[in-house]
CSV table of C-alpha atoms in Angstrom, one decimal:
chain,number,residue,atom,x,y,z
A,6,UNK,CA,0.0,0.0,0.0
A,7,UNK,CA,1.6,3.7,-1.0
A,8,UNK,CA,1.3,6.0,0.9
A,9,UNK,CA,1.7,8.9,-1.3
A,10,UNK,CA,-1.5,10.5,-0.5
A,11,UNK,CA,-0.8,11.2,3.5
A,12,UNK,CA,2.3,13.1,2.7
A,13,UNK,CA,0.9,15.3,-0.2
A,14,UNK,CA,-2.4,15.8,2.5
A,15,UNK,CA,0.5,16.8,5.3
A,16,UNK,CA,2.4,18.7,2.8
A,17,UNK,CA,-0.7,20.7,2.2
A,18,UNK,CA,-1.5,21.4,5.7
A,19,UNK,CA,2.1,22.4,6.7
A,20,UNK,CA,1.5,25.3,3.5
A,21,UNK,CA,-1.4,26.5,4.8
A,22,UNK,CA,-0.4,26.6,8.3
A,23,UNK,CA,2.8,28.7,6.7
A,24,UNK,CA,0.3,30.9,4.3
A,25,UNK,CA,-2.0,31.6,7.8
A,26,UNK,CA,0.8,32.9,9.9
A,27,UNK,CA,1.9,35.2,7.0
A,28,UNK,CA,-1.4,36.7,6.3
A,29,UNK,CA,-1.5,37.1,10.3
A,30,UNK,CA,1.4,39.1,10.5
A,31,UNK,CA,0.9,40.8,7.3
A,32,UNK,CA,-2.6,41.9,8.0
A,33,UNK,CA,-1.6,42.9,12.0
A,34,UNK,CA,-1.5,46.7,12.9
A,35,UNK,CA,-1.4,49.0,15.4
A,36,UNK,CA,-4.7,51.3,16.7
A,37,UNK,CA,-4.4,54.0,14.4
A,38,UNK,CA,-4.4,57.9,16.5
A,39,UNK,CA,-6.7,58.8,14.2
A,40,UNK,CA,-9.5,56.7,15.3
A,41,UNK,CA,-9.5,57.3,19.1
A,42,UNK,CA,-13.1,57.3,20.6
A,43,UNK,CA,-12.1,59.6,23.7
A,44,UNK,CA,-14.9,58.7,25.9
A,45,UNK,CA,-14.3,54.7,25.7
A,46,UNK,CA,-10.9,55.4,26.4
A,47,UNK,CA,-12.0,57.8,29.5
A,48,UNK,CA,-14.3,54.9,30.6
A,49,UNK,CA,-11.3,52.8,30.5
A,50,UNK,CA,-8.8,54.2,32.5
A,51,UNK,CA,-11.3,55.6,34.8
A,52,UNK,CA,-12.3,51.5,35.1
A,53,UNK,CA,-8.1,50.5,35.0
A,54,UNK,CA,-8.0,53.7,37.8
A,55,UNK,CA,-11.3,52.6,40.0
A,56,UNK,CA,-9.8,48.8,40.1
A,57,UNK,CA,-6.4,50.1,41.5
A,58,UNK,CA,-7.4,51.9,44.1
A,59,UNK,CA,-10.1,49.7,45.2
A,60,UNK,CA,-7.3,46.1,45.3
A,61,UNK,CA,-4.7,48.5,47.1
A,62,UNK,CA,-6.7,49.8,49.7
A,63,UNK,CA,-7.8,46.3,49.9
A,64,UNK,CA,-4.0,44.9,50.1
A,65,UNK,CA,-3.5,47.8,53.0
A,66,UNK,CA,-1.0,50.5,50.7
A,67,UNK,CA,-1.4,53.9,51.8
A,68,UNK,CA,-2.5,57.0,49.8
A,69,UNK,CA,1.3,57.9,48.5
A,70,UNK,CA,1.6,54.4,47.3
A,71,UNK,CA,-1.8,54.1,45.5
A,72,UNK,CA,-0.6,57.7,43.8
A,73,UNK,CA,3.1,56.4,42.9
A,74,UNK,CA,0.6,52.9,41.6
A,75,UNK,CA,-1.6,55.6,39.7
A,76,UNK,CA,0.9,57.2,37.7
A,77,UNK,CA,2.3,54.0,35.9
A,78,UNK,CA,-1.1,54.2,34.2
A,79,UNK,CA,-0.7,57.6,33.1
A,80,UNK,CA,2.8,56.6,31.7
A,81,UNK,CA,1.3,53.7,29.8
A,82,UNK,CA,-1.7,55.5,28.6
A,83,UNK,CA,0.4,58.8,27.5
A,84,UNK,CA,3.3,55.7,25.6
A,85,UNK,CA,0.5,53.9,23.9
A,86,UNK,CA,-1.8,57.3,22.6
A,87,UNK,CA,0.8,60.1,22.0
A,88,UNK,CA,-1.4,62.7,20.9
A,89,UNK,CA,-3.3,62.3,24.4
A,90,UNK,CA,-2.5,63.8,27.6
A,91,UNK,CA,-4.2,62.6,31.3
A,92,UNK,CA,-3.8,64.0,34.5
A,93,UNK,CA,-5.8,62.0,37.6
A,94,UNK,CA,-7.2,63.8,40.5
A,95,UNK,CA,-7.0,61.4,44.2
A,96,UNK,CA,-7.7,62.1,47.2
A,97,UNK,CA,-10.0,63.5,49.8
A,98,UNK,CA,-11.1,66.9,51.1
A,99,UNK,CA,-8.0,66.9,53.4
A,100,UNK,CA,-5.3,65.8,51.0
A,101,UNK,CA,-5.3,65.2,47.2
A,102,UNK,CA,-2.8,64.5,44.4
A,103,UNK,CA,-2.6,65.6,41.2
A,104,UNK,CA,-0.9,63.2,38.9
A,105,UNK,CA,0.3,63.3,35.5
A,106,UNK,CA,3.3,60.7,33.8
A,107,UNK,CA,6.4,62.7,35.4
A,108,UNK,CA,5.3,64.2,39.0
A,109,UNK,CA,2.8,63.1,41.9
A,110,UNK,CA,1.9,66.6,43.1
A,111,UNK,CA,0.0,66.9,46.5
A,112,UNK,CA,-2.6,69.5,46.6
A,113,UNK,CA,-4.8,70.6,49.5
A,114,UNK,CA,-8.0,71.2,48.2
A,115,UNK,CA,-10.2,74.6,48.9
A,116,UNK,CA,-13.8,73.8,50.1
A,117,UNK,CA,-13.2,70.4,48.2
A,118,UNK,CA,-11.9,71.6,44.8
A,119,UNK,CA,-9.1,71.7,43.0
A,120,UNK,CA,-8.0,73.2,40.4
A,121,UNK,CA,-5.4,72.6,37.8
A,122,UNK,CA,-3.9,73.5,33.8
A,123,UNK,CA,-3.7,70.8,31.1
A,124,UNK,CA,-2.4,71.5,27.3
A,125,UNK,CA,-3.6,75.6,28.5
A,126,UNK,CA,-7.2,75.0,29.8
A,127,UNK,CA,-7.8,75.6,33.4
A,128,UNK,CA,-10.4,73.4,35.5
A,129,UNK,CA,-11.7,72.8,38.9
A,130,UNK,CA,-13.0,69.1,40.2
A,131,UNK,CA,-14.4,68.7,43.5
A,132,UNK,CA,-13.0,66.1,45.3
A,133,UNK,CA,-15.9,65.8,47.7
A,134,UNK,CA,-18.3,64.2,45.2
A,135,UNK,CA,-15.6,61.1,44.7
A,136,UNK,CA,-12.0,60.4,45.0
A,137,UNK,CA,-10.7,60.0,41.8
A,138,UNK,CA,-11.1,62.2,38.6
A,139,UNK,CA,-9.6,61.7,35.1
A,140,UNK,CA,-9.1,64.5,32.8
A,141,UNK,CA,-8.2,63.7,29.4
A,142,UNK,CA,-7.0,66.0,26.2
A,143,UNK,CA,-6.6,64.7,22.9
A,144,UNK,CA,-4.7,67.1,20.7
A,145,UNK,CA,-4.9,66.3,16.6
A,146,UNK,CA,-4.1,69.1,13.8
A,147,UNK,CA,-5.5,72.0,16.1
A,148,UNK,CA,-8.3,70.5,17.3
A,149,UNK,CA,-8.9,69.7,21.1
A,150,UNK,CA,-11.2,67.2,22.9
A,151,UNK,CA,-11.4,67.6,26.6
A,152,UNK,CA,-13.1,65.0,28.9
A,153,UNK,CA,-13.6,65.1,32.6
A,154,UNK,CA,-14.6,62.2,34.0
């Protein structure tokens, strides 16, 4: 009995297995920054943000901890969209931070609020309503999206 059949059969899947992985690679790219939807990405670092806090104050960190934790997202948020820049608001009405990729800055807030400058636009959060707050600016040929969330 030959057995010519079951190699040419193997020989065919091996090609296509080859073919596959080519088109895979070929057809895989990179989120373009032109097609940004600014408030699913708001709703997904203020998710990514709301699950930090919550596990470390869970696991027992303290609130300089959580910040330092905090602005590792910022860094990878502000590596993966360039044109994008966050700043997050944490705290409470006796001590907040305001964090952005390079500093954690401590504010204290004034009857709750605080206020702050990103890309030239001024704005005020009060903390007393909840303890985190993400603000967001997209910048793309001259136009500006700004989200507070």
């Amino acid at each position: 009995m030959e057995k010519k059949g079951q190699f040419y059969l193997i020989a065919v899947f091996v090609i296509i297995s080859i073919i596959s992985g080519l088109v895979y690679t070929y057809n895989y790219a990179r989120v373009s920054e032109d097609n940004i939807d600014l408030n699913a990405l708001a709703e997904e670092i203020n998710y990514e943000t709301g699950e930090l806090i919550n596990n470390r104050i869970f696991a027992g960190k303290n609130r300089n901890e959580i910040a330092d934790e905090i602005r590792k997202i910022i860094v990878y948020y502000d590596e993966v969209y360039l044109n994008t820049r966050l700043k997050i608001f944490y705290g409470d009405e006796s001590q907040a931070f305001i964090i952005d990729n390079v500093n954690v800055n401590i504010a204290v807030p004034n009857n709750g609020k605080i206020e702050d400058n990103l890309g030239g636009n001024t704005y005020e959060v009060d903390i007393r309503d909840k303890n985190y707050y993400i603000v967001l600016l997209n910048e793309k040929d001259g136009e500006r999206d700004f989200i507070i969330k």
